[in-house]
CSV table of C-alpha atoms in Angstrom, one decimal:
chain,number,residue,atom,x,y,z
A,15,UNK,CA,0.0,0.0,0.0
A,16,UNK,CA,1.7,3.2,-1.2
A,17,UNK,CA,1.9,6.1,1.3
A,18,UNK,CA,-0.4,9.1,1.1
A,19,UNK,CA,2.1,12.6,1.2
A,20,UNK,CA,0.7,15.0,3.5
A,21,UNK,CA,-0.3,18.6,2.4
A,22,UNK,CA,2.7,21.0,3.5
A,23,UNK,CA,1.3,23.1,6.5
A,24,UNK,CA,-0.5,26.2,5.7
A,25,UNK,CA,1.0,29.1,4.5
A,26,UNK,CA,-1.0,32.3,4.9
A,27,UNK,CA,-0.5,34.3,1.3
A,28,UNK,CA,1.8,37.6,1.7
A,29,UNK,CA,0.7,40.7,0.3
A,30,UNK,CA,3.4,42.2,-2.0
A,31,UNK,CA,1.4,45.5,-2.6
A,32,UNK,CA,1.1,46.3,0.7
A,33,UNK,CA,3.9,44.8,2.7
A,34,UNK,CA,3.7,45.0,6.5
A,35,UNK,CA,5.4,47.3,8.3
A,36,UNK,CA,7.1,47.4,11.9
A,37,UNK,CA,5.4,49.4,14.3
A,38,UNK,CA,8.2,51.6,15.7
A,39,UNK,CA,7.0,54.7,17.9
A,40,UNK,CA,10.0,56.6,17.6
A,41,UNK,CA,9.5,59.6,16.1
A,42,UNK,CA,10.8,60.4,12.3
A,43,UNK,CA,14.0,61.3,11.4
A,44,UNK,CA,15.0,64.6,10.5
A,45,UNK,CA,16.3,64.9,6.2
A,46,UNK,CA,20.2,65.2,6.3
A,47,UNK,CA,21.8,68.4,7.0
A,48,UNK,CA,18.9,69.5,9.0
A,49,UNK,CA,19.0,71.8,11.6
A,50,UNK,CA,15.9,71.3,13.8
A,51,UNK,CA,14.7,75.2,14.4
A,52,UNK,CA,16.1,76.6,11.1
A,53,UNK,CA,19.8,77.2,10.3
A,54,UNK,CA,20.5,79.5,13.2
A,55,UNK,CA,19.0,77.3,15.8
A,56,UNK,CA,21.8,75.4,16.8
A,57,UNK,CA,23.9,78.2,17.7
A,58,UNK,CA,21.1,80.9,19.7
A,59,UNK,CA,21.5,79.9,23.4
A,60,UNK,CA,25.5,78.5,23.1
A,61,UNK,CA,27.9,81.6,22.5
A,62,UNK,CA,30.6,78.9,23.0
A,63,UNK,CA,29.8,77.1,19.8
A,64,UNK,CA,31.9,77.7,16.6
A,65,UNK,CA,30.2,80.0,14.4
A,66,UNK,CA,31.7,77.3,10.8
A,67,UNK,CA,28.1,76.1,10.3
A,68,UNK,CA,27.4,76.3,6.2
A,69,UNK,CA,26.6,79.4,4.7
A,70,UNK,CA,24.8,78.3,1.9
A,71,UNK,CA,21.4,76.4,1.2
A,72,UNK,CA,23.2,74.7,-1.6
A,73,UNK,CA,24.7,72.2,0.9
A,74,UNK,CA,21.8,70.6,2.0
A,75,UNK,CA,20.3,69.4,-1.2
A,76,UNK,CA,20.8,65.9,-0.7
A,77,UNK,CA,19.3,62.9,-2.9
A,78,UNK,CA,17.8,63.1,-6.0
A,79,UNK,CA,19.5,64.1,-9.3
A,80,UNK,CA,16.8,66.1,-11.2
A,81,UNK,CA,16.2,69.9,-10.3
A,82,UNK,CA,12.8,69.4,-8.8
A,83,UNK,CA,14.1,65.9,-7.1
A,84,UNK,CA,12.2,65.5,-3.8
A,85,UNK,CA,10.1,69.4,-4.2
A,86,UNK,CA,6.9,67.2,-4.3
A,87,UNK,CA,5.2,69.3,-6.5
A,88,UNK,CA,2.6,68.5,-8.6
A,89,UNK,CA,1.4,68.5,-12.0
A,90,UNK,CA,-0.8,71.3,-13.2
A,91,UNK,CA,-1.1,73.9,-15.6
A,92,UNK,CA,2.0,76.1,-14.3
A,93,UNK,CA,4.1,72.8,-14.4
A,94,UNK,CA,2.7,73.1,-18.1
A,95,UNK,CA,3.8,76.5,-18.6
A,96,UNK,CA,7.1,75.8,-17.0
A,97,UNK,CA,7.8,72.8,-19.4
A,98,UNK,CA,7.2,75.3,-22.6
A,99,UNK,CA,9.9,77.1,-21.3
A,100,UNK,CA,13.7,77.7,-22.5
A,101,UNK,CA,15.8,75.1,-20.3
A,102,UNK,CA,18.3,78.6,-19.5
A,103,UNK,CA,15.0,80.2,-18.1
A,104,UNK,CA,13.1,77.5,-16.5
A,105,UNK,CA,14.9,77.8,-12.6
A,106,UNK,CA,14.2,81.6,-13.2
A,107,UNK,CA,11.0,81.5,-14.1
A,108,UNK,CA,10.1,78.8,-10.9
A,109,UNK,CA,11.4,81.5,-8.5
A,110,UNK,CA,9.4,84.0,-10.3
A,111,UNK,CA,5.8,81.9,-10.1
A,112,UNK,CA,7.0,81.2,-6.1
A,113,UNK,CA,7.8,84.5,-5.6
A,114,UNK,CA,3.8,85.5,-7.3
A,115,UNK,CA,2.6,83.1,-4.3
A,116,UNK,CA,4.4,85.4,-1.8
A,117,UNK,CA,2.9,88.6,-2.9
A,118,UNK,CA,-0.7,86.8,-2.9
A,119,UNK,CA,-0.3,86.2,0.7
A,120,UNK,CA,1.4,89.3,1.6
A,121,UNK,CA,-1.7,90.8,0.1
A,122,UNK,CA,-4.4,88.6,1.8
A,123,UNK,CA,-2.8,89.3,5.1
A,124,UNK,CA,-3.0,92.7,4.6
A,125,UNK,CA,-6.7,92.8,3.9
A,126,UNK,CA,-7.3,89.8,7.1
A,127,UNK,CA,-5.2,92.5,9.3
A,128,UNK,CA,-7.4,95.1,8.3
A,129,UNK,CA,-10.8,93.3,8.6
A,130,UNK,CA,-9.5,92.1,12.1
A,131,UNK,CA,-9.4,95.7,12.8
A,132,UNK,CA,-13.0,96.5,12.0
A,133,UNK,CA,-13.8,93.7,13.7
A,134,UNK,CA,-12.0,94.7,17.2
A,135,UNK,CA,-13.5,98.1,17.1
A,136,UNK,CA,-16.7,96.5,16.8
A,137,UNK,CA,-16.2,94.7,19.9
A,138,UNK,CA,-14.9,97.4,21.7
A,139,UNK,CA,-18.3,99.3,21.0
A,140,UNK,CA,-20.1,96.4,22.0
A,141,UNK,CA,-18.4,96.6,25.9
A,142,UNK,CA,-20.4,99.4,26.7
A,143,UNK,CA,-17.0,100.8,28.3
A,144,UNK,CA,-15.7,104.0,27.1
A,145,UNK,CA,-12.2,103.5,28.0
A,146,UNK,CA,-12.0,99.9,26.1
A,147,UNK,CA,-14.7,101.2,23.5
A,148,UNK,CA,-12.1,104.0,22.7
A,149,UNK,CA,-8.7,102.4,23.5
A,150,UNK,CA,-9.8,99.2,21.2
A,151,UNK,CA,-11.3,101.8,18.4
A,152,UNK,CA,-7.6,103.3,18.1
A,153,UNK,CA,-6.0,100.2,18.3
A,154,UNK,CA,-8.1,99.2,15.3
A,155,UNK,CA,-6.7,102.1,13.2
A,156,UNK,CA,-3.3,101.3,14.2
A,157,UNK,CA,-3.9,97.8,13.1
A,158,UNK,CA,-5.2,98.8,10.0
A,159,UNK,CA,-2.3,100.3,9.2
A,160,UNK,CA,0.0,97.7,9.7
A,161,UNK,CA,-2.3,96.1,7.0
A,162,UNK,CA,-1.9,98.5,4.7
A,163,UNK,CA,2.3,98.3,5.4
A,164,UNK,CA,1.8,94.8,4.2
A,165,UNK,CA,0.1,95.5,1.1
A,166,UNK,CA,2.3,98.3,0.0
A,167,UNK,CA,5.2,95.7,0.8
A,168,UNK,CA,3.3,93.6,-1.6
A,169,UNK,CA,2.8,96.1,-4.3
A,170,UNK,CA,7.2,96.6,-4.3
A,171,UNK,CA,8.0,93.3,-4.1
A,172,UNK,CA,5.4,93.1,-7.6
A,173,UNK,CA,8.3,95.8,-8.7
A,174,UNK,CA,11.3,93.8,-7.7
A,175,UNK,CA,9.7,90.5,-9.4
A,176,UNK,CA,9.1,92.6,-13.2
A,177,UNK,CA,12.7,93.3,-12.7
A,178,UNK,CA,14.0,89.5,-12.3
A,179,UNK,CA,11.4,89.1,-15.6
A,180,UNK,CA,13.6,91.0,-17.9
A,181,UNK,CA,16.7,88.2,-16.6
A,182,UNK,CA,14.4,85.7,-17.4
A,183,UNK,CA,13.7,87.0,-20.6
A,184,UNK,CA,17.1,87.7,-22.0
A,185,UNK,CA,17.8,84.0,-21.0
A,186,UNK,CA,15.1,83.0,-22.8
A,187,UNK,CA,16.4,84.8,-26.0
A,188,UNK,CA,20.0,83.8,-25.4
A,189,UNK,CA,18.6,79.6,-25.5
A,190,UNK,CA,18.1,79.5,-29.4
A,191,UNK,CA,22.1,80.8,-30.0
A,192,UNK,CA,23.5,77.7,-27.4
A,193,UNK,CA,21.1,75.5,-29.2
A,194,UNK,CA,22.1,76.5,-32.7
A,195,UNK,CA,26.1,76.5,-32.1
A,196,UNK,CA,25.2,73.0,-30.2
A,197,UNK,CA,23.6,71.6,-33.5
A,198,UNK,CA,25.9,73.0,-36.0
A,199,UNK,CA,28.9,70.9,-34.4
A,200,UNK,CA,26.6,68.4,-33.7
A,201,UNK,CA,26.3,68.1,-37.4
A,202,UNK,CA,29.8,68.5,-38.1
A,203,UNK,CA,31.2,66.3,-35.8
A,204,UNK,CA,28.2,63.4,-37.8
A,205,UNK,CA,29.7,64.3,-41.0
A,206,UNK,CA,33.4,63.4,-40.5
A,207,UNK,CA,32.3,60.6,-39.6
A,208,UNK,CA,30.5,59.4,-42.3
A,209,UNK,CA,32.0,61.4,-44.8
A,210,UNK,CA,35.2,62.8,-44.1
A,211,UNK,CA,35.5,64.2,-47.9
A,212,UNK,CA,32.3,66.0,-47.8
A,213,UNK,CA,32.1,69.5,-49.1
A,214,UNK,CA,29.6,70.1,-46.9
A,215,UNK,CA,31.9,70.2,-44.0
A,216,UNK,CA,33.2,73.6,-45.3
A,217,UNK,CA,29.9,75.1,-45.2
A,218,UNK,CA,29.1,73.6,-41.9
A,219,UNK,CA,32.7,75.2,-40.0
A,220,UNK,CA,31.5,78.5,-41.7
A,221,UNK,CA,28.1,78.6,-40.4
A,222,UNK,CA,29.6,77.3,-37.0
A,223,UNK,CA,31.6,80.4,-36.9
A,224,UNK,CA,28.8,82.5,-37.8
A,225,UNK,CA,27.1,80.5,-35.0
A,226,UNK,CA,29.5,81.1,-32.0
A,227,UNK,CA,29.9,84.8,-33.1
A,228,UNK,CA,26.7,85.6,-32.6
A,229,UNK,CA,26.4,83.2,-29.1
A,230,UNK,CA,29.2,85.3,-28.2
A,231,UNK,CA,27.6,88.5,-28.6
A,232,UNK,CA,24.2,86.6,-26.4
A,233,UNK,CA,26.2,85.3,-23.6
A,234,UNK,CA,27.9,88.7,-23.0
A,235,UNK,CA,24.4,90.5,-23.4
A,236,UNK,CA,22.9,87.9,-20.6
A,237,UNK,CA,26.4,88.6,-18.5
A,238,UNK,CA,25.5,92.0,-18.2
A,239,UNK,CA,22.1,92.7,-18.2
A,240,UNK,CA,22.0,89.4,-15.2
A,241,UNK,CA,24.3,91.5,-13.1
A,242,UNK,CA,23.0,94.7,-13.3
A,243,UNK,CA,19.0,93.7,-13.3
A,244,UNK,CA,19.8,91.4,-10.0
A,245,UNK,CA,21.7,94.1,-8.4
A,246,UNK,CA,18.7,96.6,-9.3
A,247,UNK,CA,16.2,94.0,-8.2
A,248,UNK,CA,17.3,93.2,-4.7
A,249,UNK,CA,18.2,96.5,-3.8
A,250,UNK,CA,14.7,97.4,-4.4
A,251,UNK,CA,13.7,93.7,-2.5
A,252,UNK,CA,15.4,94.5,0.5
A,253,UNK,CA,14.5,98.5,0.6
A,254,UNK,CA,11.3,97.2,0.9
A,255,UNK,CA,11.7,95.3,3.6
A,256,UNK,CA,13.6,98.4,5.8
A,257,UNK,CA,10.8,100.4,4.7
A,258,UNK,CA,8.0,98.1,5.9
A,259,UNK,CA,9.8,97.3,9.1
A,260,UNK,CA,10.6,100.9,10.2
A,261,UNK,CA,7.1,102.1,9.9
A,262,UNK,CA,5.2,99.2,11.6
A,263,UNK,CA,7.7,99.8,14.0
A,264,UNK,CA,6.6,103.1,14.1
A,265,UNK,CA,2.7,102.4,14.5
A,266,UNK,CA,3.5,99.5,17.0
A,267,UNK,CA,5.5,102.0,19.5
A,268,UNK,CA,2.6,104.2,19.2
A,269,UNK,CA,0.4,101.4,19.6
A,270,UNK,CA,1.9,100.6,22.8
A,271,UNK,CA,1.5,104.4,24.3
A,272,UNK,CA,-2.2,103.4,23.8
A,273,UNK,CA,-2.6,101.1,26.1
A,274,UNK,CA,-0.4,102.8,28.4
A,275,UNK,CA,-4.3,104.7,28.5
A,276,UNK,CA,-6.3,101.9,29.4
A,277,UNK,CA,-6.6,101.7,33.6
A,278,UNK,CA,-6.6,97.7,34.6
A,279,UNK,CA,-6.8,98.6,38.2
A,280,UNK,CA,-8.8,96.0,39.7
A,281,UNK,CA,-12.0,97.0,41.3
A,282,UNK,CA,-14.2,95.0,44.1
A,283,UNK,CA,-18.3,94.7,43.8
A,284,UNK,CA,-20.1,97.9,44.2
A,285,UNK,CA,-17.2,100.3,43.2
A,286,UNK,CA,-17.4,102.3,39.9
A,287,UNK,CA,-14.6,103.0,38.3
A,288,UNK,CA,-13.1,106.6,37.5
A,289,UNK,CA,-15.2,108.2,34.1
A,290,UNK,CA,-12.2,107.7,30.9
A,291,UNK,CA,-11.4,111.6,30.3
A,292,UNK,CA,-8.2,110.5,27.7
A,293,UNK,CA,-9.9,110.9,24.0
A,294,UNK,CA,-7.7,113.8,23.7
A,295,UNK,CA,-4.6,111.9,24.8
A,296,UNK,CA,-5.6,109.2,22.4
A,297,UNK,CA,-5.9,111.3,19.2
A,298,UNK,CA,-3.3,112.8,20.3
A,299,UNK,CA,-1.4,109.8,19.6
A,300,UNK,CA,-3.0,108.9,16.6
A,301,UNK,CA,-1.7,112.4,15.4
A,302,UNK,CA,1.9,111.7,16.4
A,303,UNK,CA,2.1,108.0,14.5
A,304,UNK,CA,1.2,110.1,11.3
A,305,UNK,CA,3.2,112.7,11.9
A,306,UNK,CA,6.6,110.1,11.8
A,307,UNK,CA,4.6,108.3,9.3
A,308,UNK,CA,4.7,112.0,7.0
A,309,UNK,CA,8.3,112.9,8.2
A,310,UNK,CA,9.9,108.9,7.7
A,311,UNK,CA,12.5,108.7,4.8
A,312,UNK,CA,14.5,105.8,3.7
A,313,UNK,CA,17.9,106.6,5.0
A,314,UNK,CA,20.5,103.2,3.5
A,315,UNK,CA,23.9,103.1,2.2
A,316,UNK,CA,24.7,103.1,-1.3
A,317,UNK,CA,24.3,100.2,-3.3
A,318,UNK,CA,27.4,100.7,-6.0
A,319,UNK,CA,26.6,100.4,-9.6
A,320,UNK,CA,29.2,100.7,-12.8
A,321,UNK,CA,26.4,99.2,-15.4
A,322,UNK,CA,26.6,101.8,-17.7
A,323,UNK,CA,24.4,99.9,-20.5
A,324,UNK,CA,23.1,100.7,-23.9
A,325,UNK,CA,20.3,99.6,-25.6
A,326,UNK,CA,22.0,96.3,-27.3
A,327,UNK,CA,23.2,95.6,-23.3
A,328,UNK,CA,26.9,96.9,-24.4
A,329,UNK,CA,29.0,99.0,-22.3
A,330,UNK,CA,27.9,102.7,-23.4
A,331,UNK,CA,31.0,104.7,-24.3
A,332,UNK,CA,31.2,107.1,-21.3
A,333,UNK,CA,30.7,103.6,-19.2
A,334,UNK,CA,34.1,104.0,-17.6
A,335,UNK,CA,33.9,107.9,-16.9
A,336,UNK,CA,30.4,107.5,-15.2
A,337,UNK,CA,29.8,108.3,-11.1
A,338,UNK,CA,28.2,105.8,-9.5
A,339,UNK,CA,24.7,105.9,-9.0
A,340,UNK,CA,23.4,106.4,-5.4
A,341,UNK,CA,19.9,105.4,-3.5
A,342,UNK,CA,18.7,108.4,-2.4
A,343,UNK,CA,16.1,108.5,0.6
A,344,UNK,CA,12.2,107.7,0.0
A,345,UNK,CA,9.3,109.9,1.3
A,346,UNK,CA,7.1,108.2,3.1
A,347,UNK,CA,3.9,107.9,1.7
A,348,UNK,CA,1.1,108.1,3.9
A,349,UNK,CA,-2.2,106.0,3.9
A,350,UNK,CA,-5.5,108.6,3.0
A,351,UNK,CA,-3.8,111.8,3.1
A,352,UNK,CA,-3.9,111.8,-0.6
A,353,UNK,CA,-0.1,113.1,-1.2
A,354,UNK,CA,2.2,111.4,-3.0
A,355,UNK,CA,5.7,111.0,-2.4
A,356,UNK,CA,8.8,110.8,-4.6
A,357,UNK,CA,9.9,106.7,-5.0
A,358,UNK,CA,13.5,106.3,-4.5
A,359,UNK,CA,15.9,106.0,-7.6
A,360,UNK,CA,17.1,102.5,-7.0
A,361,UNK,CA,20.7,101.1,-8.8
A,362,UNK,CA,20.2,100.8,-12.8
């Protein structure tokens, strides 16, 4: 009688889409190079630390090999855009889109700080308590103009971003000359060899010629224009940002004398506290924060310039007798007083 073989024990089937993972409660890992609390973190509360930490942002791209290699961003209609785009201009025109984003927001916070406003006057109304019914109402016009701050801020950096368009644009113009010399030896380097003897090699070497002359004449146009337009752009960027920082530091020190008006003495049951008598003393204040506001000017050093350009983005003639061109102060321009005020000449 021949011997029955025995199934092999059960085997439950494995799941190869979605393999099982070991539970671990240990919190994730930080990406390499990071710095827990932003790149000055690790040196804020230790004076004894070595201040060699890297200076540039370059240094922690790790992994990947591609440009937008772990960016995690998503296909759309501005990837689309993007894609259309000269590979010179494309990095360019990214920071330009991001940089779009950043004005959005600066704008929408703006207009949130100002409805916030409104909406603490309202409440201070609402008390029935002149002092906070008064004190909050001021408050609210100080905060609304630390909203408006933030959407003049917006409306420069839109400024500074047309001026990095006219780098992108002068790389997208210089991409056709790189691509031409690129396919001229391209072809020349094919036809010798295949054909050595051709005769059409002479023609090709002439046009490749023709083709690095005028690449040459591109590449020093995008030299120049890149240097000066990113020297004029980020000296109006960072102007900007004095200018919106001194004058909401303005209305926030004034802001602060307001509530120096506001009496928190604490009272028992039954007692009534002293009638508020300090309306005068808050307009008043109101009236100082505009005057500064009328009397701020932008007071930085020089940004140094020698672009002396023409209009093919050559050196003009009288490049090397020209002065330097200074950044002369801004008048401040103040919200609903209807005057306008001179912009400052930024570096051209």
């Amino acid at each position: 009688m021949m011997a029955s073989t025995l199934p092999p024990p059960y085997t439950p089937p494995r799941s190869f889409l979605f393999p099982r993972r070991n539970a671990s409660s240990a919190p994730p890992a930080y990406p390499p190079g990071y710095v827990p609390g932003g790149l000055f973190a690790k040196y804020a509360n230790d004076p004894r630390e070595k201040r060699n930490r890297s200076l540039s942002l370059r240094a922690k791209k790790t992994g990947g090999s591609g440009p937008d290699a772990g960016s995690g961003r998503r296909f759309g209609f501005a990837s689309m855009r993007a894609s259309t785009q000269p590979e010179l201009s494309k990095k360019l025109y990214r920071l330009i889109k991001s940089e779009n984003h950043v004005i959005s927001n600066y704008t929408n916070a703006g207009r949130e700080q100002i409805s916030i406003a409104s909406q603490l006057s309202d409440w201070g109304l609402s008390t029935n308590d002149d002092a906070i019914s008064d004190i909050s109402d001021k408050i609210g016009v100080m905060l609304s103009e630390l909203g408006e701050q933030d959407i003049t801020y917006a409306q420069n950096l839109e400024d500074f971003r047309t001026v990095l368009k006219s780098i992108r644009n002068v790389e997208a113009s210089v991409q056709p000359s790189r691509d031409k010399r690129a396919r001229v030896t391209d072809d020349i380097q094919r036809l010798k060899y295949k054909e050595p003897q051709s005769p059409k090699l002479v023609l090709l070497e002439q046009e490749l010629v023709r083709a690095e002359a005028e690449n040459l004449v591109a590449e020093a146009q995008l030299s120049n224009v890149t240097r000066q337009k990113l020297k004029e752009a980020y000296a109006a960027h960072f102007a900007a940002v004095v200018e919106r920082s001194q004058k909401q530091e303005i209305l926030a020190k004034h802001a602060r004398r307001l509530l120096s008006l506001l009496d928190d003495t604490p009272v028992v049951p039954g007692d009534a506290r002293p009638a508020y008598d300090l309306e005068r003393d808050a307009r008043q204040i109101l009236a100082d924060a505009e005057e500064d506001l009328r009397n701020w000017t932008l007071e930085l050093e020089e940004v140094p310039t020698n672009a002396q350009l023409d209009a093919n983005a050559m050196p003009s003639v009288s490049a090397g007798n020209s002065p330097v061109t200074e950044t002369h102060p801004q008048q401040a321009t103040l919200h609903g007083t209807g005057e306008e005020a001179p912009k400052p000449e930024l570096v051209v």
